[in-house]
Amino acid sequence: MTDEASDRLTAAEPGVTRPAPSPIGRRVARVVTEALTPAVLVAGICVAVAWQSGSVGWGIVSAVFASGVPVAYIVRGIRTGRFTDHHVTVREHRPAVIVAAAASVVVGLAVMVLLDAPRDLVALVVAMLAGLVLTFAVTRWWGKVSIHTAVAAGTATTLVLVFGPWLLLAWPFVGVIAWSRVALHEHTVAQTVVGVVLGAVAAGVVFPLVR
C-alpha cells in the first residue's frame, strides 16, 4: 500500500489526529518498518534461541513454520488480490492471516515435539502461538493491534530471558518500531502499546512456563 493510501485509511479513523512526519522522518520510519518486520524478527529469534541451545538447524526449521510459511501465504494473497499489501494493512484481512500463521506454527510445533527439538525452542514456538491467539482476539474485538510491536516486544523479552538482562538494551528498538508505525500512520499509539503488552505477556509468561 502506498503512503498516501495508508494516510487515507488512518485519517478515516474517528478521533485520530496525528502530525505529519517530515519527509526524512517518513523515510527513516519506512526503513525501520521494513528492516524490522515481524517475519525478520521471528526468523531471527528462532535462530538465536536455537544457537543458544546448540542446534541452529532446528532454528531454521522453526523459522520456516513460524515465518516462512506465513509470509508465503501473504504473498499468495497479494497475488490473488485477497490482500492489499505485505503488512496486511486492512484490519478485516488480518484474522485470516493470523489463523494461517497459527496453523503453520501448530504443525511446526508438532514436528518439533515429535522429533525432540530443544526445549527452549519449543517454549519459544508455544509462546509465539500464544501471542497469535491473543492478537487474534484483540484484532477481532477491539482494533488493529500492531503486530510489528507485538513481535518486537516478544523478541526483546525472549532475548532477556535466554541471554540475560544485558539484552534489556534491545528494548529501545521496540520503541523505535512503535514510533515508525505511528509515523507512517499505520497504527495509533494505543494500537502499538497494546501490541507491546501482548507480545511481552506472551513471551514473559508462556516462555518461562514451558521451557
One Martini backbone bead per residue (centre of mass of N, CA, C, O) as a GRO file, in nm:
protein
  211
    1MET     BB    1   0.097   0.035   0.020
    2THR     BB    2   0.068   0.352   0.008
    3ASP     BB    3   0.110   0.631   0.186
    4GLU     BB    4  -0.156   0.767   0.097
    5ALA     BB    5  -0.344   0.529   0.161
    6SER     BB    6  -0.271   0.510   0.459
    7ASP     BB    7  -0.365   0.794   0.536
    8ARG     BB    8  -0.663   0.747   0.461
    9LEU     BB    9  -0.724   0.522   0.655
   10THR     BB   10  -0.646   0.672   0.927
   11ALA     BB   11  -0.814   0.932   0.882
   12ALA     BB   12  -1.093   0.764   0.917
   13GLU     BB   13  -1.047   0.756   1.207
   14PRO     BB   14  -1.196   0.822   1.486
   15GLY     BB   15  -1.016   1.068   1.665
   16VAL     BB   16  -0.768   1.094   1.460
   17THR     BB   17  -0.465   1.283   1.526
   18ARG     BB   18  -0.170   1.360   1.324
   19PRO     BB   19   0.137   1.437   1.265
   20ALA     BB   20   0.335   1.503   1.008
   21PRO     BB   21   0.606   1.386   0.886
   22SER     BB   22   0.887   1.417   0.762
   23PRO     BB   23   1.048   1.301   0.496
   24ILE     BB   24   1.278   1.180   0.664
   25GLY     BB   25   1.104   1.044   0.878
   26ARG     BB   26   0.954   0.859   0.678
   27ARG     BB   27   1.203   0.709   0.573
   28VAL     BB   28   1.297   0.596   0.840
   29ALA     BB   29   1.035   0.449   0.911
   30ARG     BB   30   1.040   0.261   0.664
   31VAL     BB   31   1.304   0.118   0.727
   32VAL     BB   32   1.222   0.004   0.999
   33THR     BB   33   0.968  -0.151   0.909
   34GLU     BB   34   1.124  -0.334   0.694
   35ALA     BB   35   1.370  -0.442   0.867
   36LEU     BB   36   1.150  -0.500   1.130
   37THR     BB   37   0.980  -0.730   1.072
   38PRO     BB   38   0.821  -1.000   1.188
   39ALA     BB   39   0.968  -1.206   1.008
   40VAL     BB   40   1.256  -1.127   1.090
   41LEU     BB   41   1.229  -1.159   1.400
   42VAL     BB   42   1.137  -1.451   1.408
   43ALA     BB   43   1.377  -1.577   1.264
   44GLY     BB   44   1.595  -1.462   1.453
   45ILE     BB   45   1.497  -1.589   1.727
   46CYS     BB   46   1.510  -1.880   1.641
   47VAL     BB   47   1.816  -1.890   1.584
   48ALA     BB   48   1.918  -1.782   1.857
   49VAL     BB   49   1.794  -2.005   2.039
   50ALA     BB   50   1.922  -2.243   1.889
   51TRP     BB   51   2.214  -2.161   1.933
   52GLN     BB   52   2.199  -2.172   2.245
   53SER     BB   53   2.108  -2.492   2.215
   54GLY     BB   54   2.290  -2.625   1.969
   55SER     BB   55   2.058  -2.585   1.707
   56VAL     BB   56   2.024  -2.433   1.412
   57GLY     BB   57   1.844  -2.621   1.249
   58TRP     BB   58   1.589  -2.577   1.426
   59GLY     BB   59   1.569  -2.277   1.365
   60ILE     BB   60   1.500  -2.310   1.067
   61VAL     BB   61   1.247  -2.476   1.101
   62SER     BB   62   1.088  -2.272   1.276
   63ALA     BB   63   1.107  -2.036   1.072
   64VAL     BB   64   0.941  -2.162   0.849
   65PHE     BB   65   0.671  -2.189   1.017
   66ALA     BB   66   0.668  -1.888   1.158
   67SER     BB   67   0.753  -1.725   0.873
   68GLY     BB   68   0.758  -1.845   0.582
   69VAL     BB   69   0.464  -1.941   0.547
   70PRO     BB   70   0.313  -1.675   0.612
   71VAL     BB   71   0.447  -1.513   0.385
   72ALA     BB   72   0.346  -1.690   0.153
   73TYR     BB   73   0.048  -1.637   0.208
   74ILE     BB   74   0.056  -1.332   0.159
   75VAL     BB   75   0.169  -1.331  -0.126
   76ARG     BB   76  -0.063  -1.490  -0.248
   77GLY     BB   77  -0.284  -1.286  -0.165
   78ILE     BB   78  -0.176  -1.055  -0.340
   79ARG     BB   79  -0.184  -1.201  -0.620
   80THR     BB   80  -0.512  -1.260  -0.584
   81GLY     BB   81  -0.637  -0.994  -0.420
   82ARG     BB   82  -0.692  -1.034  -0.106
   83PHE     BB   83  -0.447  -0.850  -0.056
   84THR     BB   84  -0.278  -0.531  -0.049
   85ASP     BB   85  -0.030  -0.611   0.151
   86HIS     BB   86   0.245  -0.723   0.350
   87HIS     BB   87   0.101  -0.583   0.621
   88VAL     BB   88  -0.197  -0.601   0.635
   89THR     BB   89  -0.372  -0.326   0.676
   90VAL     BB   90  -0.639  -0.458   0.676
   91ARG     BB   91  -0.818  -0.567   0.932
   92GLU     BB   92  -1.012  -0.787   0.795
   93HIS     BB   93  -0.752  -0.963   0.696
   94ARG     BB   94  -0.601  -1.064   0.959
   95PRO     BB   95  -0.734  -1.323   1.071
   96ALA     BB   96  -0.645  -1.512   0.839
   97VAL     BB   97  -0.341  -1.479   0.889
   98ILE     BB   98  -0.333  -1.572   1.182
   99VAL     BB   99  -0.450  -1.854   1.134
  100ALA     BB  100  -0.234  -1.949   0.935
  101ALA     BB  101   0.005  -1.909   1.127
  102ALA     BB  102  -0.098  -2.096   1.352
  103ALA     BB  103  -0.109  -2.355   1.184
  104SER     BB  104   0.192  -2.362   1.118
  105VAL     BB  105   0.292  -2.367   1.412
  106VAL     BB  106   0.156  -2.632   1.493
  107VAL     BB  107   0.305  -2.810   1.295
  108GLY     BB  108   0.589  -2.738   1.389
  109LEU     BB  109   0.548  -2.825   1.684
  110ALA     BB  110   0.494  -3.123   1.629
  111VAL     BB  111   0.766  -3.182   1.502
  112MET     BB  112   0.942  -3.094   1.744
  113VAL     BB  113   0.827  -3.290   1.953
  114LEU     BB  114   0.866  -3.563   1.798
  115LEU     BB  115   1.196  -3.477   1.744
  116ASP     BB  116   1.330  -3.336   1.987
  117ALA     BB  117   1.354  -3.046   2.044
  118PRO     BB  118   1.452  -2.789   2.195
  119ARG     BB  119   1.302  -2.657   2.466
  120ASP     BB  120   1.332  -2.351   2.411
  121LEU     BB  121   1.208  -2.365   2.124
  122VAL     BB  122   0.937  -2.472   2.204
  123ALA     BB  123   0.866  -2.237   2.392
  124LEU     BB  124   0.876  -2.021   2.177
  125VAL     BB  125   0.648  -2.133   1.994
  126VAL     BB  126   0.429  -2.129   2.207
  127ALA     BB  127   0.444  -1.822   2.253
  128MET     BB  128   0.367  -1.747   1.966
  129LEU     BB  129   0.088  -1.877   1.975
  130ALA     BB  130  -0.017  -1.703   2.205
  131GLY     BB  131   0.017  -1.434   2.054
  132LEU     BB  132  -0.183  -1.500   1.826
  133VAL     BB  133  -0.432  -1.537   1.999
  134LEU     BB  134  -0.435  -1.255   2.124
  135THR     BB  135  -0.437  -1.096   1.857
  136PHE     BB  136  -0.697  -1.209   1.746
  137ALA     BB  137  -0.884  -1.112   1.970
  138VAL     BB  138  -0.824  -0.808   1.949
  139THR     BB  139  -0.885  -0.771   1.645
  140ARG     BB  140  -1.187  -0.860   1.659
  141TRP     BB  141  -1.275  -0.668   1.942
  142TRP     BB  142  -1.105  -0.381   1.893
  143GLY     BB  143  -0.832  -0.376   1.689
  144LYS     BB  144  -0.534  -0.281   1.509
  145VAL     BB  145  -0.300  -0.438   1.612
  146SER     BB  146   0.044  -0.440   1.648
  147ILE     BB  147   0.260  -0.673   1.520
  148HIS     BB  148   0.529  -0.539   1.534
  149THR     BB  149   0.526  -0.486   1.850
  150ALA     BB  150   0.463  -0.768   1.945
  151VAL     BB  151   0.719  -0.903   1.829
  152ALA     BB  152   0.927  -0.714   1.951
  153ALA     BB  153   0.856  -0.769   2.250
  154GLY     BB  154   0.894  -1.076   2.238
  155THR     BB  155   1.188  -1.068   2.153
  156ALA     BB  156   1.306  -0.898   2.386
  157THR     BB  157   1.213  -1.086   2.614
  158THR     BB  158   1.359  -1.343   2.517
  159LEU     BB  159   1.646  -1.235   2.523
  160VAL     BB  160   1.652  -1.195   2.830
  161LEU     BB  161   1.580  -1.491   2.916
  162VAL     BB  162   1.828  -1.627   2.754
  163PHE     BB  163   2.086  -1.396   2.780
  164GLY     BB  164   1.997  -1.162   2.964
  165PRO     BB  165   1.978  -0.832   3.098
  166TRP     BB  166   2.157  -0.685   2.880
  167LEU     BB  167   1.902  -0.712   2.666
  168LEU     BB  168   1.749  -0.451   2.742
  169LEU     BB  169   1.880  -0.297   2.496
  170ALA     BB  170   1.643  -0.386   2.294
  171TRP     BB  171   1.395  -0.202   2.376
  172PRO     BB  172   1.435   0.061   2.208
  173PHE     BB  173   1.347  -0.078   1.940
  174VAL     BB  174   1.053  -0.094   2.010
  175GLY     BB  175   1.008   0.211   2.011
  176VAL     BB  176   1.094   0.259   1.717
  177ILE     BB  177   0.879   0.083   1.588
  178ALA     BB  178   0.638   0.232   1.700
  179TRP     BB  179   0.703   0.501   1.572
  180SER     BB  180   0.692   0.406   1.274
  181ARG     BB  181   0.387   0.327   1.272
  182VAL     BB  182   0.283   0.610   1.344
  183ALA     BB  183   0.436   0.785   1.129
  184LEU     BB  184   0.286   0.605   0.890
  185HIS     BB  185  -0.020   0.564   0.971
  186GLU     BB  186  -0.082   0.250   1.071
  187HIS     BB  187  -0.102   0.351   1.378
  188THR     BB  188  -0.174   0.390   1.688
  189VAL     BB  189  -0.059   0.421   1.995
  190ALA     BB  190  -0.246   0.211   2.124
  191GLN     BB  191  -0.179  -0.022   1.923
  192THR     BB  192   0.122  -0.041   2.004
  193VAL     BB  193   0.087  -0.088   2.307
  194VAL     BB  194  -0.077  -0.346   2.290
  195GLY     BB  195   0.137  -0.504   2.140
  196VAL     BB  196   0.349  -0.496   2.361
  197VAL     BB  197   0.185  -0.639   2.578
  198LEU     BB  198   0.129  -0.905   2.429
  199GLY     BB  199   0.423  -0.986   2.370
  200ALA     BB  200   0.531  -0.977   2.664
  201VAL     BB  201   0.331  -1.179   2.787
  202ALA     BB  202   0.377  -1.425   2.610
  203ALA     BB  203   0.686  -1.442   2.673
  204GLY     BB  204   0.696  -1.390   2.993
  205VAL     BB  205   0.497  -1.641   3.060
  206VAL     BB  206   0.517  -1.890   2.862
  207PHE     BB  207   0.815  -1.950   2.827
  208PRO     BB  208   0.889  -2.021   3.130
  209LEU     BB  209   0.670  -2.253   3.160
  210VAL     BB  210   0.791  -2.446   2.919
  211ARG     BB  211   1.119  -2.466   2.949
   0.00000   0.00000   0.00000
